PDB file of C-alpha atoms in Angstrom:
ATOM      1  CA  UNK A   1      93.547   5.345-142.957  1.00 45.00           C
ATOM      2  CA  UNK A   2      91.302   4.223-140.031  1.00 45.00           C
ATOM      3  CA  UNK A   3      87.809   3.340-140.786  1.00 45.00           C
ATOM      4  CA  UNK A   4      84.822   4.767-138.825  1.00 47.00           C
ATOM      5  CA  UNK A   5      84.276   1.343-137.242  1.00 46.00           C
ATOM      6  CA  UNK A   6      87.764   1.228-135.870  1.00 47.00           C
ATOM      7  CA  UNK A   7      87.413   4.718-134.342  1.00 47.00           C
ATOM      8  CA  UNK A   8      84.256   3.545-132.513  1.00 42.00           C
ATOM      9  CA  UNK A   9      86.102   0.704-130.890  1.00 45.00           C
ATOM     10  CA  UNK A  10      88.927   3.048-129.737  1.00 42.00           C
ATOM     11  CA  UNK A  11      86.303   5.528-128.203  1.00 42.00           C
ATOM     12  CA  UNK A  12      84.651   2.700-126.333  1.00 46.00           C
ATOM     13  CA  UNK A  13      87.766   1.316-125.055  1.00 48.00           C
ATOM     14  CA  UNK A  14      88.949   4.648-123.731  1.00 43.00           C
ATOM     15  CA  UNK A  15      85.611   5.095-121.919  1.00 48.00           C
ATOM     16  CA  UNK A  16      85.799   1.711-120.251  1.00 50.00           C
ATOM     17  CA  UNK A  17      89.367   2.479-119.055  1.00 47.00           C
ATOM     18  CA  UNK A  18      88.121   5.837-117.486  1.00 50.00           C
ATOM     19  CA  UNK A  19      85.379   4.159-115.719  1.00 46.00           C
ATOM     20  CA  UNK A  20      87.593   1.509-114.209  1.00 47.00           C
ATOM     21  CA  UNK A  21      90.076   4.113-113.129  1.00 46.00           C
ATOM     22  CA  UNK A  22      87.290   6.186-111.340  1.00 44.00           C
ATOM     23  CA  UNK A  23      86.109   3.140-109.484  1.00 40.00           C
ATOM     24  CA  UNK A  24      89.618   2.350-108.280  1.00 42.00           C
ATOM     25  CA  UNK A  25      90.190   5.912-107.206  1.00 40.00           C
ATOM     26  CA  UNK A  26      86.866   6.031-105.224  1.00 42.00           C
ATOM     27  CA  UNK A  27      87.652   2.714-103.508  1.00 43.00           C
ATOM     28  CA  UNK A  28      91.234   3.688-102.485  1.00 42.00           C
ATOM     29  CA  UNK A  29      89.973   7.065-100.929  1.00 41.00           C
ATOM     30  CA  UNK A  30      86.902   5.764 -99.133  1.00 41.00           C
ATOM     31  CA  UNK A  31      86.932   5.842 -95.289  1.00 39.00           C
ATOM     32  CA  UNK A  32      85.063   2.973 -93.696  1.00 39.00           C
ATOM     33  CA  UNK A  33      83.910   3.465 -90.207  1.00 38.00           C
ATOM     34  CA  UNK A  34      86.515   2.276 -87.636  1.00 37.00           C
ATOM     35  CA  UNK A  35      85.479   0.955 -84.136  1.00 37.00           C
ATOM     36  CA  UNK A  36      87.340   1.944 -80.968  1.00 38.00           C
ATOM     37  CA  UNK A  37      89.512  -1.142 -81.241  1.00 42.00           C
ATOM     38  CA  UNK A  38      90.740  -0.267 -84.789  1.00 39.00           C
ATOM     39  CA  UNK A  39      88.473  -2.783 -86.631  1.00 38.00           C
ATOM     40  CA  UNK A  40      86.464  -1.777 -89.623  1.00 32.00           C
ATOM     41  CA  UNK A  41      82.703  -1.766 -88.967  1.00 36.00           C
ATOM     42  CA  UNK A  42      79.876  -1.100 -91.226  1.00 34.00           C
ATOM     43  CA  UNK A  43      78.494   2.449 -91.094  1.00 35.00           C
ATOM     44  CA  UNK A  44      75.320   2.702 -89.246  1.00 37.00           C
ATOM     45  CA  UNK A  45      72.141   3.184 -91.342  1.00 37.00           C
ATOM     46  CA  UNK A  46      70.229   6.189 -90.109  1.00 38.00           C
ATOM     47  CA  UNK A  47      66.602   5.953 -91.110  1.00 41.00           C
ATOM     48  CA  UNK A  48      64.843   9.027 -92.303  1.00 37.00           C
ATOM     49  CA  UNK A  49      62.631  10.277 -89.477  1.00 41.00           C
ATOM     50  CA  UNK A  50      58.963  10.435 -89.936  1.00 41.00           C
ATOM     51  CA  UNK A  51      57.035  13.566 -89.304  1.00 43.00           C
ATOM     52  CA  UNK A  52      56.560  13.693 -85.581  1.00 41.00           C
ATOM     53  CA  UNK A  53      54.363  16.181 -83.791  1.00 45.00           C
ATOM     54  CA  UNK A  54      56.671  17.900 -81.325  1.00 45.00           C
ATOM     55  CA  UNK A  55      54.779  19.559 -78.420  1.00 52.00           C
ATOM     56  CA  UNK A  56      55.682  23.089 -78.235  1.00 59.00           C
ATOM     57  CA  UNK A  57      55.771  25.137 -75.068  1.00 72.00           C
ATOM     58  CA  UNK A  58      52.342  26.440 -74.273  1.00 84.00           C
ATOM     59  CA  UNK A  59      51.715  30.190 -74.039  1.00 91.00           C
ATOM     60  CA  UNK A  60      48.194  30.313 -72.735  1.00 94.00           C
ATOM     61  CA  UNK A  61      48.659  32.977 -70.071  1.00 95.00           C
ATOM     62  CA  UNK A  62      46.291  35.741 -68.966  1.00 95.00           C
ATOM     63  CA  UNK A  63      47.316  38.758 -67.041  1.00 96.00           C
ATOM     64  CA  UNK A  64      44.763  40.640 -64.940  1.00 96.00           C
ATOM     65  CA  UNK A  65      44.817  42.824 -61.851  1.00 96.00           C
ATOM     66  CA  UNK A  66      41.456  41.714 -60.269  1.00 97.00           C
ATOM     67  CA  UNK A  67      39.661  38.576 -59.041  1.00 97.00           C
ATOM     68  CA  UNK A  68      37.688  37.012 -61.786  1.00 97.00           C
ATOM     69  CA  UNK A  69      34.151  35.751 -61.369  1.00 96.00           C
ATOM     70  CA  UNK A  70      33.591  31.960 -61.194  1.00 97.00           C
ATOM     71  CA  UNK A  71      33.256  30.341 -64.606  1.00 97.00           C
ATOM     72  CA  UNK A  72      32.826  26.608 -64.163  1.00 98.00           C
ATOM     73  CA  UNK A  73      29.377  25.895 -65.653  1.00 98.00           C
ATOM     74  CA  UNK A  74      27.956  22.414 -65.950  1.00 98.00           C
ATOM     75  CA  UNK A  75      24.878  20.637 -67.479  1.00 98.00           C
ATOM     76  CA  UNK A  76      23.291  18.130 -65.168  1.00 98.00           C
ATOM     77  CA  UNK A  77      22.897  14.634 -66.230  1.00 98.00           C
ATOM     78  CA  UNK A  78      19.655  14.357 -64.271  1.00 96.00           C
ATOM     79  CA  UNK A  79      16.937  16.852 -63.590  1.00 95.00           C
ATOM     80  CA  UNK A  80      16.775  18.421 -60.110  1.00 96.00           C
ATOM     81  CA  UNK A  81      13.198  17.728 -59.102  1.00 94.00           C
ATOM     82  CA  UNK A  82      13.496  19.760 -55.912  1.00 94.00           C
ATOM     83  CA  UNK A  83      14.643  23.050 -57.570  1.00 94.00           C
ATOM     84  CA  UNK A  84      12.216  25.857 -58.083  1.00 90.00           C
ATOM     85  CA  UNK A  85      13.173  26.049 -61.763  1.00 89.00           C
ATOM     86  CA  UNK A  86      13.940  28.898 -63.933  1.00 91.00           C
ATOM     87  CA  UNK A  87      17.745  28.829 -63.339  1.00 95.00           C
ATOM     88  CA  UNK A  88      20.227  29.631 -66.038  1.00 94.00           C
ATOM     89  CA  UNK A  89      21.148  26.512 -68.113  1.00 95.00           C
ATOM     90  CA  UNK A  90      24.511  25.376 -69.452  1.00 97.00           C
ATOM     91  CA  UNK A  91      25.562  23.375 -72.534  1.00 97.00           C
ATOM     92  CA  UNK A  92      28.717  21.914 -70.934  1.00 98.00           C
ATOM     93  CA  UNK A  93      27.796  18.267 -70.908  1.00 98.00           C
ATOM     94  CA  UNK A  94      29.610  15.641 -68.984  1.00 98.00           C
ATOM     95  CA  UNK A  95      31.673  13.103 -70.870  1.00 97.00           C
ATOM     96  CA  UNK A  96      32.543   9.516 -70.322  1.00 97.00           C
ATOM     97  CA  UNK A  97      35.979   8.953 -68.855  1.00 96.00           C
ATOM     98  CA  UNK A  98      37.801   6.838 -71.512  1.00 91.00           C
ATOM     99  CA  UNK A  99      41.463   7.070 -70.328  1.00 88.00           C
ATOM    100  CA  UNK A 100      43.456   6.683 -67.202  1.00 90.00           C
ATOM    101  CA  UNK A 101      43.624   9.782 -65.147  1.00 92.00           C
ATOM    102  CA  UNK A 102      45.812  10.409 -62.042  1.00 90.00           C
ATOM    103  CA  UNK A 103      43.179  10.217 -59.387  1.00 89.00           C
ATOM    104  CA  UNK A 104      40.573   8.147 -57.571  1.00 90.00           C
ATOM    105  CA  UNK A 105      37.046   8.861 -56.147  1.00 96.00           C
ATOM    106  CA  UNK A 106      35.968  12.441 -56.799  1.00 97.00           C
ATOM    107  CA  UNK A 107      38.756  14.690 -57.792  1.00 97.00           C
ATOM    108  CA  UNK A 108      39.676  17.930 -59.514  1.00 98.00           C
ATOM    109  CA  UNK A 109      42.520  17.692 -62.130  1.00 97.00           C
ATOM    110  CA  UNK A 110      44.247  20.937 -63.224  1.00 98.00           C
ATOM    111  CA  UNK A 111      46.008  20.635 -66.609  1.00 97.00           C
ATOM    112  CA  UNK A 112      47.811  23.975 -67.058  1.00 96.00           C
ATOM    113  CA  UNK A 113      49.647  22.804 -70.310  1.00 95.00           C
ATOM    114  CA  UNK A 114      46.450  21.760 -71.998  1.00 96.00           C
ATOM    115  CA  UNK A 115      45.493  24.544 -74.149  1.00 95.00           C
ATOM    116  CA  UNK A 116      41.928  25.639 -74.469  1.00 95.00           C
ATOM    117  CA  UNK A 117      39.829  28.691 -75.264  1.00 95.00           C
ATOM    118  CA  UNK A 118      38.868  30.839 -72.453  1.00 95.00           C
ATOM    119  CA  UNK A 119      36.634  33.778 -73.289  1.00 91.00           C
ATOM    120  CA  UNK A 120      38.099  33.963 -76.788  1.00 92.00           C
ATOM    121  CA  UNK A 121      41.694  33.884 -75.413  1.00 91.00           C
ATOM    122  CA  UNK A 122      44.071  31.022 -74.685  1.00 92.00           C
ATOM    123  CA  UNK A 123      43.429  29.219 -71.368  1.00 96.00           C
ATOM    124  CA  UNK A 124      44.002  25.949 -69.534  1.00 97.00           C
ATOM    125  CA  UNK A 125      41.885  22.855 -68.878  1.00 97.00           C
ATOM    126  CA  UNK A 126      40.218  21.671 -65.593  1.00 98.00           C
ATOM    127  CA  UNK A 127      38.479  18.504 -65.039  1.00 98.00           C
ATOM    128  CA  UNK A 128      35.983  17.501 -62.326  1.00 98.00           C
ATOM    129  CA  UNK A 129      36.050  13.708 -62.325  1.00 98.00           C
ATOM    130  CA  UNK A 130      33.660  11.196 -60.653  1.00 97.00           C
ATOM    131  CA  UNK A 131      35.482   7.880 -60.109  1.00 96.00           C
ATOM    132  CA  UNK A 132      33.127   6.748 -57.380  1.00 97.00           C
ATOM    133  CA  UNK A 133      30.367   4.118 -57.678  1.00 96.00           C
ATOM    134  CA  UNK A 134      27.653   6.726 -57.025  1.00 97.00           C
ATOM    135  CA  UNK A 135      25.932   9.494 -58.884  1.00 98.00           C
ATOM    136  CA  UNK A 136      26.965  12.636 -57.104  1.00 98.00           C
ATOM    137  CA  UNK A 137      25.133  16.004 -56.807  1.00 97.00           C
ATOM    138  CA  UNK A 138      26.638  19.489 -56.441  1.00 98.00           C
ATOM    139  CA  UNK A 139      25.148  22.807 -55.542  1.00 97.00           C
ATOM    140  CA  UNK A 140      24.953  25.277 -58.341  1.00 98.00           C
ATOM    141  CA  UNK A 141      23.803  28.871 -59.007  1.00 96.00           C
ATOM    142  CA  UNK A 142      22.501  29.228 -62.595  1.00 96.00           C
ATOM    143  CA  UNK A 143      24.497  26.109 -63.411  1.00 97.00           C
ATOM    144  CA  UNK A 144      27.836  27.581 -61.978  1.00 98.00           C
ATOM    145  CA  UNK A 145      29.539  25.337 -59.602  1.00 98.00           C
ATOM    146  CA  UNK A 146      31.401  26.492 -56.419  1.00 98.00           C
ATOM    147  CA  UNK A 147      34.955  26.155 -58.010  1.00 98.00           C
ATOM    148  CA  UNK A 148      37.525  28.903 -57.789  1.00 98.00           C
ATOM    149  CA  UNK A 149      41.276  29.230 -58.301  1.00 98.00           C
ATOM    150  CA  UNK A 150      43.500  29.940 -55.247  1.00 98.00           C
ATOM    151  CA  UNK A 151      47.141  31.032 -54.959  1.00 98.00           C
ATOM    152  CA  UNK A 152      49.679  31.063 -52.071  1.00 98.00           C
ATOM    153  CA  UNK A 153      50.190  34.675 -50.799  1.00 98.00           C
ATOM    154  CA  UNK A 154      53.435  36.172 -49.689  1.00 97.00           C
ATOM    155  CA  UNK A 155      53.097  34.394 -46.365  1.00 98.00           C
ATOM    156  CA  UNK A 156      52.512  31.005 -47.916  1.00 98.00           C
ATOM    157  CA  UNK A 157      48.942  30.928 -47.070  1.00 98.00           C
ATOM    158  CA  UNK A 158      46.252  29.720 -49.690  1.00 98.00           C
ATOM    159  CA  UNK A 159      43.975  32.651 -50.627  1.00 98.00           C
ATOM    160  CA  UNK A 160      41.201  32.994 -53.192  1.00 98.00           C
ATOM    161  CA  UNK A 161      42.123  34.975 -56.434  1.00 98.00           C
ATOM    162  CA  UNK A 162      38.687  34.369 -57.896  1.00 98.00           C
ATOM    163  CA  UNK A 163      35.161  34.698 -56.438  1.00 97.00           C
ATOM    164  CA  UNK A 164      31.579  33.376 -56.628  1.00 97.00           C
ATOM    165  CA  UNK A 165      28.995  36.039 -57.213  1.00 94.00           C
ATOM    166  CA  UNK A 166      25.709  35.701 -55.406  1.00 91.00           C
ATOM    167  CA  UNK A 167      22.277  35.831 -57.069  1.00 92.00           C
ATOM    168  CA  UNK A 168      19.276  37.666 -55.369  1.00 89.00           C
ATOM    169  CA  UNK A 169      16.839  35.360 -57.235  1.00 92.00           C
ATOM    170  CA  UNK A 170      15.922  32.252 -55.389  1.00 92.00           C
ATOM    171  CA  UNK A 171      15.274  30.411 -58.853  1.00 93.00           C
ATOM    172  CA  UNK A 172      18.998  30.578 -59.572  1.00 95.00           C
ATOM    173  CA  UNK A 173      19.814  27.872 -57.004  1.00 96.00           C
ATOM    174  CA  UNK A 174      19.597  24.227 -57.835  1.00 97.00           C
ATOM    175  CA  UNK A 175      21.794  20.994 -57.950  1.00 98.00           C
ATOM    176  CA  UNK A 176      23.559  19.347 -60.938  1.00 98.00           C
ATOM    177  CA  UNK A 177      24.254  15.585 -61.084  1.00 98.00           C
ATOM    178  CA  UNK A 178      27.254  13.683 -62.394  1.00 98.00           C
ATOM    179  CA  UNK A 179      27.254   9.874 -62.946  1.00 98.00           C
ATOM    180  CA  UNK A 180      30.022   7.407 -62.020  1.00 97.00           C
ATOM    181  CA  UNK A 181      33.014   7.444 -64.555  1.00 97.00           C
ATOM    182  CA  UNK A 182      31.958  10.835 -66.046  1.00 98.00           C
ATOM    183  CA  UNK A 183      33.638  14.093 -65.919  1.00 98.00           C
ATOM    184  CA  UNK A 184      32.985  17.792 -66.628  1.00 98.00           C
ATOM    185  CA  UNK A 185      35.627  19.682 -68.639  1.00 98.00           C
ATOM    186  CA  UNK A 186      36.046  23.426 -67.932  1.00 98.00           C
ATOM    187  CA  UNK A 187      38.232  26.078 -69.655  1.00 98.00           C
ATOM    188  CA  UNK A 188      40.077  28.223 -67.066  1.00 98.00           C
ATOM    189  CA  UNK A 189      42.537  31.039 -67.146  1.00 97.00           C
ATOM    190  CA  UNK A 190      46.129  30.302 -66.577  1.00 97.00           C
ATOM    191  CA  UNK A 191      47.376  33.450 -64.759  1.00 97.00           C
ATOM    192  CA  UNK A 192      50.699  35.415 -65.265  1.00 97.00           C
ATOM    193  CA  UNK A 193      51.785  38.382 -63.079  1.00 97.00           C
ATOM    194  CA  UNK A 194      54.631  39.896 -61.038  1.00 98.00           C
ATOM    195  CA  UNK A 195      54.402  37.466 -58.077  1.00 98.00           C
ATOM    196  CA  UNK A 196      55.698  33.914 -58.674  1.00 98.00           C
ATOM    197  CA  UNK A 197      53.699  31.434 -56.519  1.00 98.00           C
ATOM    198  CA  UNK A 198      51.722  28.061 -56.552  1.00 98.00           C
ATOM    199  CA  UNK A 199      48.140  27.663 -57.627  1.00 98.00           C
ATOM    200  CA  UNK A 200      45.236  25.207 -57.300  1.00 98.00           C
ATOM    201  CA  UNK A 201      41.557  24.895 -57.699  1.00 98.00           C
ATOM    202  CA  UNK A 202      39.132  24.566 -54.811  1.00 98.00           C
ATOM    203  CA  UNK A 203      35.523  23.429 -54.804  1.00 98.00           C
ATOM    204  CA  UNK A 204      33.044  23.813 -51.882  1.00 97.00           C
ATOM    205  CA  UNK A 205      31.029  20.647 -51.386  1.00 97.00           C
ATOM    206  CA  UNK A 206      27.515  20.336 -50.159  1.00 94.00           C
ATOM    207  CA  UNK A 207      28.695  18.826 -46.738  1.00 94.00           C
ATOM    208  CA  UNK A 208      30.891  21.832 -46.003  1.00 95.00           C
ATOM    209  CA  UNK A 209      34.226  20.149 -46.944  1.00 96.00           C
ATOM    210  CA  UNK A 210      36.552  21.421 -49.761  1.00 97.00           C
ATOM    211  CA  UNK A 211      38.040  19.548 -52.655  1.00 98.00           C
ATOM    212  CA  UNK A 212      41.388  20.616 -53.887  1.00 98.00           C
ATOM    213  CA  UNK A 213      43.002  19.960 -57.221  1.00 98.00           C
ATOM    214  CA  UNK A 214      46.737  19.227 -57.801  1.00 97.00           C
ATOM    215  CA  UNK A 215      49.009  22.234 -57.333  1.00 97.00           C
ATOM    216  CA  UNK A 216      51.030  23.793 -60.167  1.00 97.00           C
ATOM    217  CA  UNK A 217      53.436  26.714 -60.607  1.00 97.00           C
ATOM    218  CA  UNK A 218      52.556  30.020 -61.887  1.00 97.00           C
ATOM    219  CA  UNK A 219      52.352  33.833 -61.148  1.00 98.00           C
ATOM    220  CA  UNK A 220      49.663  36.331 -60.363  1.00 98.00           C
ATOM    221  CA  UNK A 221      49.385  40.074 -59.689  1.00 98.00           C
ATOM    222  CA  UNK A 222      48.900  40.907 -55.953  1.00 98.00           C
ATOM    223  CA  UNK A 223      45.736  42.878 -56.684  1.00 98.00           C
ATOM    224  CA  UNK A 224      44.104  39.394 -57.492  1.00 98.00           C
ATOM    225  CA  UNK A 225      43.958  38.728 -53.730  1.00 98.00           C
ATOM    226  CA  UNK A 226      41.836  41.726 -52.883  1.00 97.00           C
ATOM    227  CA  UNK A 227      39.947  43.463 -55.863  1.00 97.00           C
ATOM    228  CA  UNK A 228      36.988  41.835 -57.366  1.00 95.00           C
ATOM    229  CA  UNK A 229      36.128  42.150 -61.037  1.00 93.00           C
ATOM    230  CA  UNK A 230      32.625  43.437 -60.353  1.00 90.00           C
ATOM    231  CA  UNK A 231      29.538  43.268 -62.371  1.00 88.00           C
ATOM    232  CA  UNK A 232      26.653  45.630 -63.464  1.00 82.00           C
ATOM    233  CA  UNK A 233      23.251  44.015 -64.011  1.00 82.00           C
ATOM    234  CA  UNK A 234      21.574  44.928 -67.264  1.00 81.00           C
ATOM    235  CA  UNK A 235      18.111  43.547 -66.698  1.00 80.00           C
ATOM    236  CA  UNK A 236      15.846  41.553 -64.390  1.00 70.00           C
ATOM    237  CA  UNK A 237      17.184  38.329 -65.941  1.00 77.00           C
ATOM    238  CA  UNK A 238      20.603  39.153 -64.640  1.00 85.00           C
ATOM    239  CA  UNK A 239      20.235  38.975 -60.891  1.00 87.00           C
ATOM    240  CA  UNK A 240      23.884  39.683 -59.905  1.00 89.00           C
ATOM    241  CA  UNK A 241      25.402  42.799 -58.469  1.00 85.00           C
ATOM    242  CA  UNK A 242      29.011  41.603 -58.180  1.00 85.00           C
TER     243      UNK A 242
END
């Protein structure tokens, strides 16, 4: 009669034999990577990718069937001592340029894929950058700069699709100042419509010349070339009729 100790040794021996058999079977059925020349090579080690922020397509379009009023407001870095005073202020302060931008001198940079908030809806970003050695001044009406968006019409000519309303109050007019290596950032609409075209931003400068931004692809509705948004003044502190 076998003793309990003898039975334990038998069970242990059987377990070891099964383990050895499993190892041999796995080794005989493994498939090492093979190079094009038939040589066995080590299988590549694929690292686990880290969480990477993937830039998704930007859906920041606005569809309208009229010309929007100008919306580029700026806070001056210096006080305009020649202005009558009493103009509408802006809290859109200038910021130091801390990164490389594709431009020199004074330039407008349209960034259609930079998503911002425009009137509570998604919009794009526009920069006015002073990369000159001088502090520059710009005409403004209640802190609104002479910047509008343009599009190429069906004949390929650049036409305004936004407009600058005029104030009947002389106190509205003044200048704003921008120091070297500073920029203003504006939120702007990125249009979508039935007519595919190219767009850009244009700024009227004090000397009568025009400053154009880079061009970008988009689409508009044809009514944006002809029909103004319009405006109804509500009180004496709102001196605009269009």
